[in-house]
mmCIF file with all atom_site columns, C-alpha atoms in Angstrom:
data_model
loop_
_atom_site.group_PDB
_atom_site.id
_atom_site.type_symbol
_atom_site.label_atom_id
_atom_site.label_alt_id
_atom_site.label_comp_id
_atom_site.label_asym_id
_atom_site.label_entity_id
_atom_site.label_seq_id
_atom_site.pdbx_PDB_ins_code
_atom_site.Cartn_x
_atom_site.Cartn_y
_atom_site.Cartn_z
_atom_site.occupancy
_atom_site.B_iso_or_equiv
_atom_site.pdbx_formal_charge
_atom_site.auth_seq_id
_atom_site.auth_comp_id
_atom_site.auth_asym_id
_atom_site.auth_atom_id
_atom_site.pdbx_PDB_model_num
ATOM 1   C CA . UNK A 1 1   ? 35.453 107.149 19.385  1.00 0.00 ? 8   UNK A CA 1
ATOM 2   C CA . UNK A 1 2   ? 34.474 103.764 20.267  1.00 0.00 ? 9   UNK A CA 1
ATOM 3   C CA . UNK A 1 3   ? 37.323 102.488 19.301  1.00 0.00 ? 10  UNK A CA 1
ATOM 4   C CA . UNK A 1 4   ? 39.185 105.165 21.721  1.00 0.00 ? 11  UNK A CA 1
ATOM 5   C CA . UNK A 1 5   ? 36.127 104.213 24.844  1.00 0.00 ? 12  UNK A CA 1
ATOM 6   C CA . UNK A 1 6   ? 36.801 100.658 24.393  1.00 0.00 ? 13  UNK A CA 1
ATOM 7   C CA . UNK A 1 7   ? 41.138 101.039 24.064  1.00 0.00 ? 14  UNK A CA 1
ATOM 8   C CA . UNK A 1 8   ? 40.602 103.035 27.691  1.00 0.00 ? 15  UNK A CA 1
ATOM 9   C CA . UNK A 1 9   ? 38.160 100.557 29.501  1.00 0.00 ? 16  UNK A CA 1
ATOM 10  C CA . UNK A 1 10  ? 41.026 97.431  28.970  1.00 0.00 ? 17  UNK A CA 1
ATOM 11  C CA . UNK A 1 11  ? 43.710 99.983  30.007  1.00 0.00 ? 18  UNK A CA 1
ATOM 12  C CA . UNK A 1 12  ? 41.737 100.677 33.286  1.00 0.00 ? 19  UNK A CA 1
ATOM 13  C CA . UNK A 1 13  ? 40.490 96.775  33.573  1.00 0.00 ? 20  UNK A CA 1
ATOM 14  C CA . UNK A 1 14  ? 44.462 96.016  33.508  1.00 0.00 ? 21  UNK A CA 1
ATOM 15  C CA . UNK A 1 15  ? 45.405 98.497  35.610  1.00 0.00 ? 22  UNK A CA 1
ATOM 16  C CA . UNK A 1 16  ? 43.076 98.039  38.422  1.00 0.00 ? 23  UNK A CA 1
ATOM 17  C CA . UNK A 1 17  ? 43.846 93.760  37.937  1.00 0.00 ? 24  UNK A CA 1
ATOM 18  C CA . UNK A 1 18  ? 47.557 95.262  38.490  1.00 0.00 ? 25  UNK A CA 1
ATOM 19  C CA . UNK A 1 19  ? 46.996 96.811  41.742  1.00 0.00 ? 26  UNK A CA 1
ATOM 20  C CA . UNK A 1 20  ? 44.468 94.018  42.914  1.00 0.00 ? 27  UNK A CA 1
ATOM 21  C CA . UNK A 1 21  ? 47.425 91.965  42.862  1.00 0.00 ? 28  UNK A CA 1
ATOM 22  C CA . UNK A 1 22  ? 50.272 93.879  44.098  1.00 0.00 ? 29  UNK A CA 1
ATOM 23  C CA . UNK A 1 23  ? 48.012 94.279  47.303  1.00 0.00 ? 30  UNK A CA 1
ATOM 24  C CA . UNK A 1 24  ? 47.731 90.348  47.187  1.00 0.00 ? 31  UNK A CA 1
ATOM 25  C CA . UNK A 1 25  ? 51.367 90.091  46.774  1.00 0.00 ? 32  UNK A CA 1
ATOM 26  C CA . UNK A 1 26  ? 51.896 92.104  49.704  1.00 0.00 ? 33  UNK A CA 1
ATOM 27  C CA . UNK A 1 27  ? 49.805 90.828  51.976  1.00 0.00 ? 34  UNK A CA 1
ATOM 28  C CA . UNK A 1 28  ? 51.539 86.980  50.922  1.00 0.00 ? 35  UNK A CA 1
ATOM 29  C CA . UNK A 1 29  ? 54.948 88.424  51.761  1.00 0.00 ? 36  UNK A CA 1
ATOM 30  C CA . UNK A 1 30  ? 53.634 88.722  55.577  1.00 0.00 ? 37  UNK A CA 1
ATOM 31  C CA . UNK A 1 31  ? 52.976 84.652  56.180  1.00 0.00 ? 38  UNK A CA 1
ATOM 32  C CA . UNK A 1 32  ? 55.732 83.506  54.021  1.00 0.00 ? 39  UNK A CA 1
ATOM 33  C CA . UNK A 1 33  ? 58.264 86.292  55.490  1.00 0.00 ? 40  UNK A CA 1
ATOM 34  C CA . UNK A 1 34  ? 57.251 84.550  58.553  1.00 0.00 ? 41  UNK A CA 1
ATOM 35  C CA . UNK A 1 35  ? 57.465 80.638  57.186  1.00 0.00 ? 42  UNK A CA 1
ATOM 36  C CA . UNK A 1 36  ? 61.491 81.765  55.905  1.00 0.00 ? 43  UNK A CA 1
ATOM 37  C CA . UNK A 1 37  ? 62.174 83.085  59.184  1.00 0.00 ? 44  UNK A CA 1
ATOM 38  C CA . UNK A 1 38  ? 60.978 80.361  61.276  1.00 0.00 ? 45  UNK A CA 1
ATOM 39  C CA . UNK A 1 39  ? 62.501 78.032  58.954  1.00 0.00 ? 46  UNK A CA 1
ATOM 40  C CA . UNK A 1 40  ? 65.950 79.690  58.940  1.00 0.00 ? 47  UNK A CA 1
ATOM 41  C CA . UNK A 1 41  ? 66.255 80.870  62.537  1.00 0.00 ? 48  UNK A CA 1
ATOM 42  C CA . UNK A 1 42  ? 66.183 84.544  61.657  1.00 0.00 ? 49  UNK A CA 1
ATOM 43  C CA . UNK A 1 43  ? 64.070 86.324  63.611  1.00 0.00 ? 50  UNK A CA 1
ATOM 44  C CA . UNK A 1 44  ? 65.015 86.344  67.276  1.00 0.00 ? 51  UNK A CA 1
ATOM 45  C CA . UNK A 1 45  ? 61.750 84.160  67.864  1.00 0.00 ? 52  UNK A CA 1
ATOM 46  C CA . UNK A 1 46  ? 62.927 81.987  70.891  1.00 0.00 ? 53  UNK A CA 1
ATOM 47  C CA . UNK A 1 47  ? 60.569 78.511  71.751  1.00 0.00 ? 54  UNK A CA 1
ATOM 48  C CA . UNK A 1 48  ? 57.108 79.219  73.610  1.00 0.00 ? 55  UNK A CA 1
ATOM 49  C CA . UNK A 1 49  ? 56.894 75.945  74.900  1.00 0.00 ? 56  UNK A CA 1
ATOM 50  C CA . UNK A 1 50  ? 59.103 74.627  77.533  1.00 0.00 ? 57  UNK A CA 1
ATOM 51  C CA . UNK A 1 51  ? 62.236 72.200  76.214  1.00 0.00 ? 58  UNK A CA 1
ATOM 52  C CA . UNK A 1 52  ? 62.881 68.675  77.159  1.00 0.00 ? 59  UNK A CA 1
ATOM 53  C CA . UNK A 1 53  ? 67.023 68.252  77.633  1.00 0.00 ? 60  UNK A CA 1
ATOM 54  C CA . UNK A 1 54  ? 67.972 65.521  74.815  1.00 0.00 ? 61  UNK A CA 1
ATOM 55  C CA . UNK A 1 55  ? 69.094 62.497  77.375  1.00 0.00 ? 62  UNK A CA 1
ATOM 56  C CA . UNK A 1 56  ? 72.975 61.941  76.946  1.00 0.00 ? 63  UNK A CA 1
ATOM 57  C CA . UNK A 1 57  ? 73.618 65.326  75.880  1.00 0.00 ? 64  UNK A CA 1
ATOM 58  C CA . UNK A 1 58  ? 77.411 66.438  76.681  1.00 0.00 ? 65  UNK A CA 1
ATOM 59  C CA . UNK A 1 59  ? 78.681 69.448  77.165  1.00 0.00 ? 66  UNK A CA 1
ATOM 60  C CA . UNK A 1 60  ? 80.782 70.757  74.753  1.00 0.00 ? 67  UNK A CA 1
ATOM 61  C CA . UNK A 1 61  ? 84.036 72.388  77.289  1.00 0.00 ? 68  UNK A CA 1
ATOM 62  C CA . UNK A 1 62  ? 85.892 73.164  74.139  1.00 0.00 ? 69  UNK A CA 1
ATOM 63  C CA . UNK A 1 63  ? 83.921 76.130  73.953  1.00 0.00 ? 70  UNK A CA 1
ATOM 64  C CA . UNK A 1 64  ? 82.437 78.664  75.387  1.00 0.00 ? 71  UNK A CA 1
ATOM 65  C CA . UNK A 1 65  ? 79.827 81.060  74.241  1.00 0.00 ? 72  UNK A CA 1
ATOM 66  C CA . UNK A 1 66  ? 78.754 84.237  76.071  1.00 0.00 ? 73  UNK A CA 1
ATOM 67  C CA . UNK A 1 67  ? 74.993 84.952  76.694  1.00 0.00 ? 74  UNK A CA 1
ATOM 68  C CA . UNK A 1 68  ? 74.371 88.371  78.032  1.00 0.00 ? 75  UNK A CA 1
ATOM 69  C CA . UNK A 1 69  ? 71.028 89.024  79.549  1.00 0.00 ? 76  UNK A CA 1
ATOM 70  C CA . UNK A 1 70  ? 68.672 92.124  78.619  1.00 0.00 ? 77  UNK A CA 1
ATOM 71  C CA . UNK A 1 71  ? 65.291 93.339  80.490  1.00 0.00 ? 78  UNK A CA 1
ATOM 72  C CA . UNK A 1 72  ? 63.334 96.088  79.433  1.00 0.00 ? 79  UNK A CA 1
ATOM 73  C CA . UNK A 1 73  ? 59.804 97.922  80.093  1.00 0.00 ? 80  UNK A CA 1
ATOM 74  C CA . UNK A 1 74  ? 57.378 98.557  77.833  1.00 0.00 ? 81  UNK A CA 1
ATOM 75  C CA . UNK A 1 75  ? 56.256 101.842 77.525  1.00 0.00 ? 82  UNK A CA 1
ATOM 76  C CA . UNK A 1 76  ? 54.193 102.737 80.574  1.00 0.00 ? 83  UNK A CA 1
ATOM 77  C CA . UNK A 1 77  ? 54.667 99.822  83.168  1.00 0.00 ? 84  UNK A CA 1
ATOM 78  C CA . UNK A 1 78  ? 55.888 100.864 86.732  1.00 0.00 ? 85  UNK A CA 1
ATOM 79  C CA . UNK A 1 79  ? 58.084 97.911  87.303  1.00 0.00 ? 86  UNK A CA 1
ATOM 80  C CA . UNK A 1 80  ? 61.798 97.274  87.926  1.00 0.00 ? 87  UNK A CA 1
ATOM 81  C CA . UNK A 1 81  ? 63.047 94.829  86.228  1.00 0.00 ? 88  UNK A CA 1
ATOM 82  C CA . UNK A 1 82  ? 66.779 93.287  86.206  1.00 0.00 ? 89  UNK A CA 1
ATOM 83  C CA . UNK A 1 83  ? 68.453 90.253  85.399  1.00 0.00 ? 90  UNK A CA 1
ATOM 84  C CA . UNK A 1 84  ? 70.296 88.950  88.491  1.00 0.00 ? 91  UNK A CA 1
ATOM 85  C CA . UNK A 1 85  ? 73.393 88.737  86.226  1.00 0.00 ? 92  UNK A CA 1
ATOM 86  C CA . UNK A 1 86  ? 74.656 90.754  82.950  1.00 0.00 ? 93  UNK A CA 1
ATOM 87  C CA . UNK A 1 87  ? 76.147 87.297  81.546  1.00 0.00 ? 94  UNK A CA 1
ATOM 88  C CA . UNK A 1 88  ? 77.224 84.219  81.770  1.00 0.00 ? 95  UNK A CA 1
ATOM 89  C CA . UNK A 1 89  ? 79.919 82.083  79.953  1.00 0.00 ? 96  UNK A CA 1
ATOM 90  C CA . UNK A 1 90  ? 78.339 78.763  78.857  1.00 0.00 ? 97  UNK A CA 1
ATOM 91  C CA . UNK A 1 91  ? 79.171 75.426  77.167  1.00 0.00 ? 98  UNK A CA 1
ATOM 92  C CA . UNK A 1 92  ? 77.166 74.293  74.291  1.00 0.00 ? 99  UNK A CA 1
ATOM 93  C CA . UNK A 1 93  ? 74.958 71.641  76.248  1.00 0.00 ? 100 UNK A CA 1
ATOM 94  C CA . UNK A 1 94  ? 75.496 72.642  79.419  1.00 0.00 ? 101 UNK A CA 1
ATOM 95  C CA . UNK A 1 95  ? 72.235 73.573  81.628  1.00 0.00 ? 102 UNK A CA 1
ATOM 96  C CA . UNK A 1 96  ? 72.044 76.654  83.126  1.00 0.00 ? 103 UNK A CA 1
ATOM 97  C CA . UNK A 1 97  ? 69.982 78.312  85.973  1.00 0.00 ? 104 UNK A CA 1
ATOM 98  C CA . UNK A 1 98  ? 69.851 82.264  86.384  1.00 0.00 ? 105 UNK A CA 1
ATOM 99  C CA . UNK A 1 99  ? 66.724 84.562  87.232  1.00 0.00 ? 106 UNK A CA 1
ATOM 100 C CA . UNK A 1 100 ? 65.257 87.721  86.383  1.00 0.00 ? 107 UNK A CA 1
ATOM 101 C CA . UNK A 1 101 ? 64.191 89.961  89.692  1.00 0.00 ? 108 UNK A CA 1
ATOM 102 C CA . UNK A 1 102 ? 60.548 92.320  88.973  1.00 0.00 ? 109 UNK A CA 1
ATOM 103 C CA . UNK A 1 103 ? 59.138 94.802  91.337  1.00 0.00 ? 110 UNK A CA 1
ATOM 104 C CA . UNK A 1 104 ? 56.001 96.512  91.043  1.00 0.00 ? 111 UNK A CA 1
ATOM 105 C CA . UNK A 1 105 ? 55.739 99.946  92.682  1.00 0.00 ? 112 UNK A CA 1
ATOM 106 C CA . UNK A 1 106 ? 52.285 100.875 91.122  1.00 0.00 ? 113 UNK A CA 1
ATOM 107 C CA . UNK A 1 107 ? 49.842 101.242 94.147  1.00 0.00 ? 114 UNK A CA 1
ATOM 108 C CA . UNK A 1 108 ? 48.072 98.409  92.336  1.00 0.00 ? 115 UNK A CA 1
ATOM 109 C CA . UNK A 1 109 ? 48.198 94.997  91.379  1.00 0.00 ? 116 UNK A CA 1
ATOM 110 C CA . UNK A 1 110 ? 49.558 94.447  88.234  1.00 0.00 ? 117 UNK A CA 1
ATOM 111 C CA . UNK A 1 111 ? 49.805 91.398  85.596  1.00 0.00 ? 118 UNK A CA 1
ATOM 112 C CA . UNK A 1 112 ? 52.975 91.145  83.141  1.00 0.00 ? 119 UNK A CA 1
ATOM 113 C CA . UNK A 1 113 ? 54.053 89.027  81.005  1.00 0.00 ? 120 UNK A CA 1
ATOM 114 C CA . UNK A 1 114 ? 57.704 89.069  79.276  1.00 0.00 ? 121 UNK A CA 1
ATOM 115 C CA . UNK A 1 115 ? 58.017 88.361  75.575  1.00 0.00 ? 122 UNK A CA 1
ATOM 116 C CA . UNK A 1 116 ? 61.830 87.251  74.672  1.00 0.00 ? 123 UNK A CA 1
ATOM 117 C CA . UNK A 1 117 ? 64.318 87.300  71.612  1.00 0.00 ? 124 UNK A CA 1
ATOM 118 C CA . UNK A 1 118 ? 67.891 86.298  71.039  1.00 0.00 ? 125 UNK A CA 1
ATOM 119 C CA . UNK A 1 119 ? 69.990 87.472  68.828  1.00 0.00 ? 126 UNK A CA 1
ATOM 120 C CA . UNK A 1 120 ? 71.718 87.293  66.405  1.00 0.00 ? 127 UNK A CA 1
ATOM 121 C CA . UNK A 1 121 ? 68.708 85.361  64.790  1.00 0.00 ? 128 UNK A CA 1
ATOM 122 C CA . UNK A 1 122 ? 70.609 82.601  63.615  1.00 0.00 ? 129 UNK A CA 1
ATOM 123 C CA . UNK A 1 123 ? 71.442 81.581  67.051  1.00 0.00 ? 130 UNK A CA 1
ATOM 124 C CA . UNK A 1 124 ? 67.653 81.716  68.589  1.00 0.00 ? 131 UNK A CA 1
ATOM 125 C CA . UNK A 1 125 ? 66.542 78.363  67.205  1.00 0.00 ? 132 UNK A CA 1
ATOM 126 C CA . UNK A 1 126 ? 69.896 76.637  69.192  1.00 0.00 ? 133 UNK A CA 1
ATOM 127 C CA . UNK A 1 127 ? 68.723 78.676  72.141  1.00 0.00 ? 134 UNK A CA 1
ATOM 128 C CA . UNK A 1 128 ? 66.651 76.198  74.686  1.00 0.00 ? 135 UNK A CA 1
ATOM 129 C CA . UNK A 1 129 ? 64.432 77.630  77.486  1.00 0.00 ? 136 UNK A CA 1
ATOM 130 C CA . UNK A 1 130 ? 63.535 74.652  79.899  1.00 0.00 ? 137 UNK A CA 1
ATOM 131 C CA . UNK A 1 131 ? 61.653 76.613  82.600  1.00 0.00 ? 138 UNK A CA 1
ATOM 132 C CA . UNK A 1 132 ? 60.926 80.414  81.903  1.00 0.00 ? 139 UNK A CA 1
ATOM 133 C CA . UNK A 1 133 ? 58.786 83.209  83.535  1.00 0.00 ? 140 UNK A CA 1
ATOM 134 C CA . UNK A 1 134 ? 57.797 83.949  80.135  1.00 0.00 ? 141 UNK A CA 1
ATOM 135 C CA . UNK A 1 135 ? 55.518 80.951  79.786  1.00 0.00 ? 142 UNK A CA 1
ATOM 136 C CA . UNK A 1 136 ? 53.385 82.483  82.413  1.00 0.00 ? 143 UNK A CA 1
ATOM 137 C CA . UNK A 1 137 ? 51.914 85.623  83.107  1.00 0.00 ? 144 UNK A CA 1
ATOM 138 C CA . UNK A 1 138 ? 53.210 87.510  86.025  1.00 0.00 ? 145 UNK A CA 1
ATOM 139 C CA . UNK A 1 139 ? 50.964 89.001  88.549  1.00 0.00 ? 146 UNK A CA 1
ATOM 140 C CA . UNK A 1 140 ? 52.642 91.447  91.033  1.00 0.00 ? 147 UNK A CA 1
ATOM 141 C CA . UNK A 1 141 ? 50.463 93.293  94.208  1.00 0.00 ? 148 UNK A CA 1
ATOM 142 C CA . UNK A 1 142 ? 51.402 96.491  95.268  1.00 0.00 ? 149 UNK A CA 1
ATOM 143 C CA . UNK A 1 143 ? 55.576 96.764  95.944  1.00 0.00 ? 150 UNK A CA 1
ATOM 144 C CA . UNK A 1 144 ? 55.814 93.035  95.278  1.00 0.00 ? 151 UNK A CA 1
ATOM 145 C CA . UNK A 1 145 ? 59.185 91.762  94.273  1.00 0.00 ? 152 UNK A CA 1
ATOM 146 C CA . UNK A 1 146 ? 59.469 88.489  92.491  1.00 0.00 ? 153 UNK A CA 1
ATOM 147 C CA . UNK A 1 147 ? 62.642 86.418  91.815  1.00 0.00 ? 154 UNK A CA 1
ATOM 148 C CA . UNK A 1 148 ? 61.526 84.807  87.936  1.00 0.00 ? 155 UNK A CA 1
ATOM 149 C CA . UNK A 1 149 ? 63.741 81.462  87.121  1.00 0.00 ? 156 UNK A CA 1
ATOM 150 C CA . UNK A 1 150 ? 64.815 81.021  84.386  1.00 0.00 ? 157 UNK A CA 1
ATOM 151 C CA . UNK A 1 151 ? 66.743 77.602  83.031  1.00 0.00 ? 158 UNK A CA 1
ATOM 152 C CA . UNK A 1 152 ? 68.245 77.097  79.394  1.00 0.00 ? 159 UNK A CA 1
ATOM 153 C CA . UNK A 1 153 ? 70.902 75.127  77.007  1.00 0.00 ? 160 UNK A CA 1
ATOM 154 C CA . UNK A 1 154 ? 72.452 76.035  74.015  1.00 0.00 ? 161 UNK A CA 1
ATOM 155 C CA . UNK A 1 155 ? 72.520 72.928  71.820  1.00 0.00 ? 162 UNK A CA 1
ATOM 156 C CA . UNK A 1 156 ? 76.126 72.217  71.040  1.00 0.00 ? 163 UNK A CA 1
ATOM 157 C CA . UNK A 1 157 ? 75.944 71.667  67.500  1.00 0.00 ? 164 UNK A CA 1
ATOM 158 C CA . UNK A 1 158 ? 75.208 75.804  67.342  1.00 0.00 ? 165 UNK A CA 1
ATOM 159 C CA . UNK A 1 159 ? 77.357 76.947  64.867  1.00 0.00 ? 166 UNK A CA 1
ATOM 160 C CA . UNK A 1 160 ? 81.079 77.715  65.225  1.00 0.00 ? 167 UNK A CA 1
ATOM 161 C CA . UNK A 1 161 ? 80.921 81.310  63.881  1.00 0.00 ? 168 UNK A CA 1
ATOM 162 C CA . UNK A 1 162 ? 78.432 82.312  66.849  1.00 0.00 ? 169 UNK A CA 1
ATOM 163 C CA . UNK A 1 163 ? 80.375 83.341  70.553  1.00 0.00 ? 170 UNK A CA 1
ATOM 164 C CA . UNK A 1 164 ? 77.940 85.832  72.058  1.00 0.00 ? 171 UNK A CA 1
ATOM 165 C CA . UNK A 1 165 ? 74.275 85.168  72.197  1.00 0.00 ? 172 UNK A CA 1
ATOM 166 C CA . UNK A 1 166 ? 72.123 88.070  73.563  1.00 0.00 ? 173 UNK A CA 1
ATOM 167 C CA . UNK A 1 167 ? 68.777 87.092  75.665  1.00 0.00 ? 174 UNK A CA 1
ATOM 168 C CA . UNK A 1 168 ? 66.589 89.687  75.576  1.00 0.00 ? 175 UNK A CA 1
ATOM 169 C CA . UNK A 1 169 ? 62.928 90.376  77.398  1.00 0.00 ? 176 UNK A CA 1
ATOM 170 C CA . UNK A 1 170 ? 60.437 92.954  77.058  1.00 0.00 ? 177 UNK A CA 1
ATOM 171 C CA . UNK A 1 171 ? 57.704 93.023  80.057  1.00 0.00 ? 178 UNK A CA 1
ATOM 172 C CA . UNK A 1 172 ? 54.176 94.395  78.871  1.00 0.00 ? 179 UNK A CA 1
ATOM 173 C CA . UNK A 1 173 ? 51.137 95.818  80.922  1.00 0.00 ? 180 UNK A CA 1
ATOM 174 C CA . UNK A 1 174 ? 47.981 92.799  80.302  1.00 0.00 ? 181 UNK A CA 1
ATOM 175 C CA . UNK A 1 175 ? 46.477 93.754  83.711  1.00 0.00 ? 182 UNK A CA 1
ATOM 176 C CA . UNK A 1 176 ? 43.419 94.592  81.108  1.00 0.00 ? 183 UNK A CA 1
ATOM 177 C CA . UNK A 1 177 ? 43.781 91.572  79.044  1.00 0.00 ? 184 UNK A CA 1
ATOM 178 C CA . UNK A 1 178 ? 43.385 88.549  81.248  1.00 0.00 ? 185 UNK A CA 1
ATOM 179 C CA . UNK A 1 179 ? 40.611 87.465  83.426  1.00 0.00 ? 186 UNK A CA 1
ATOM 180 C CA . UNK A 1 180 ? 40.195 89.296  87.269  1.00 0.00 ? 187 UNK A CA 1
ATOM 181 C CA . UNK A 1 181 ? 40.779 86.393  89.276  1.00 0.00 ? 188 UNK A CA 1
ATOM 182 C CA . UNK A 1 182 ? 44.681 84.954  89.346  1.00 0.00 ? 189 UNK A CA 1
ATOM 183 C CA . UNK A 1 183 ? 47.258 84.573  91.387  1.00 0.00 ? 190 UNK A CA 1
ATOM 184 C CA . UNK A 1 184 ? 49.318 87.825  93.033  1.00 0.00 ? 191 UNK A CA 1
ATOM 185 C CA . UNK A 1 185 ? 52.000 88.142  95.067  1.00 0.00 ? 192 UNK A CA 1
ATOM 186 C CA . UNK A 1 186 ? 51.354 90.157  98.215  1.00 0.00 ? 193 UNK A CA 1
ATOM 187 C CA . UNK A 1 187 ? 54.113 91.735  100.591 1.00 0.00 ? 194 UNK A CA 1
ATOM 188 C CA . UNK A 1 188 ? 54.020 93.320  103.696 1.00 0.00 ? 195 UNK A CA 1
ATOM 189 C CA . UNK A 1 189 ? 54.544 97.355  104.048 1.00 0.00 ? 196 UNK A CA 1
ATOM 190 C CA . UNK A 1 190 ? 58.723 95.937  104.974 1.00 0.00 ? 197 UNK A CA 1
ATOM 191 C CA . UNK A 1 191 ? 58.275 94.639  101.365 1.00 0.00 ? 198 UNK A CA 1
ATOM 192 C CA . UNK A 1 192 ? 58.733 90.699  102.566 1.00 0.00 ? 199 UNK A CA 1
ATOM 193 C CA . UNK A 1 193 ? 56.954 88.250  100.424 1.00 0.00 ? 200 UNK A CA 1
ATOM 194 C CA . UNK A 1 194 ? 54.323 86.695  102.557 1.00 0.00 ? 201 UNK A CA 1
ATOM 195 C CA . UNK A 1 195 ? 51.569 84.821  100.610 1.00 0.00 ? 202 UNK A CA 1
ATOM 196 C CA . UNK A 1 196 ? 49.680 84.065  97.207  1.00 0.00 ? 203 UNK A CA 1
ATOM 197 C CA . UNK A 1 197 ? 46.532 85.450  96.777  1.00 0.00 ? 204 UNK A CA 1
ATOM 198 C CA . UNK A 1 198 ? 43.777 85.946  94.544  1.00 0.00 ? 205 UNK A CA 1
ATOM 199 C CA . UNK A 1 199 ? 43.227 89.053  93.049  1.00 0.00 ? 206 UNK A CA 1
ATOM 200 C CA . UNK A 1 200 ? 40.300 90.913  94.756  1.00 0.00 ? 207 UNK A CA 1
#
C-alpha cells in the first residue's frame, strides 16, 4: 500500500513538473516569436523612429514596385480617414511624399494616433518612413480636418521577388490615455483650419 501511495505521489510530482513547464514553454514562445520576427522581417512591424536617407543612395529606375495605401478606424472612433492616393509606383531608393487626410466629426476634441504595417512581412524591414503622422499623436477639435504627411523609401536592395508593398494604418481612440493639455486643431463652423490650440 505504501508501495502503491509512494508509486502515485512521483506520478503526480512528474506530472504537475510537466505542466509547470509547458506553461513556461509557452509563455517563452511569446518573446522569442517576437525576436524571429523582428529578425526576419515577418511581421508587418514597420520602424517607430524616423529614418535618415543613406547619402548617395540611387534610385533603382529598373524597377518599379507598387505601394498601395490602406486607412482604417478602429472600432468606435468618429473620424474619416483616407489616404490622398490608393498607390503609387515607386523606385527602390527613390523618396516619396504622399499624405493621409483625418476628420473628426465627434462634437469633441479627440486624440488619435495611427499604428502602421506593411505587408507582405518580408518587405516591412526595406520599408523606410522618414517623416510620419504616426510618430505623433493626433489631436483633432470638433470637425477638424488634418492633411498628415507622410515621406518614405524603399531601400533598393529589397528583394526581387517583391512588386507590391501594401502600407497599411489603423487610427485608435487615446483621447483617455494621454495627458489633458496638447495641441488641437480648431476650425471654424465653414470647417477652415484657423489655429492651434490647447486643449481646454
Amino acid at each position: 500500500m505504501d508501495e502503491q501511495a509512494q508509486s502515485n505521489n512521483k506520478l503526480t510530482l512528474k506530472l504537475l513538473v510537466a505542466v509547470l513547464a509547458m506553461f513556461g514553454f509557452g509563455f517563452a514562445l511569446v518573446p522569442l516569436y517576437d525576436v524571429m520576427c523582428d529578425t526576419l522581417g515577418i511581421n508587418g512591424k514597420t520602424n517607430s523612429e524616423a529614418s535618415i536617407q543613406p547619402q548617395g543612395m540611387v534610385p533603382d529606375t529598373s524597377r518599379v514596385i507598387r505601394v498601395e495605401f490602406m486607412a482604417h478606424l478602429n472600432q468606435g472612433i468618429p473620424w474619416e480617414f483616407k489616404p490622398e492616393e490608393q498607390y503609387l509606383d515607386v523606385h527602390p531608393g527613390q523618396v516619396i511624399q504622399t499624405a493621409f487626410v483625418a476628420k473628426n466629426n465627434s462634437p469633441t476634441a479627440i486624440i488619435g494616433q495611427a499604428v502602421p504595417s506593411v505587408s507582405p512581412g518580408l518587405g516591412a524591414s526595406y520599408f523606410n518612413k522618414i517623416e510620419c503622422f504616426c510618430f505623433n499623436h493626433q489631436p483633432l477639435e470638433s470637425l477638424a480636418t488634418a492633411e498628415m504627411p507622410l515621406i518614405f523609401y524603399i531601400e533598393p536592395d529589397i528583394p526581387d521577388t517583391i512588386h507590391t508593398l501594401t502600407l497599411s494604418y489603423t487610427l485608435y481612440d487615446i483621447t483617455n490615455k494621454v495627458p489633458q493639455s496638447v495641441e488641437v486643431a480648431r476650425v471654424e463652423p465653414s470647417g477652415n483650419l484657423i489655429q492651434q490650440g490647447a486643449k481646454p
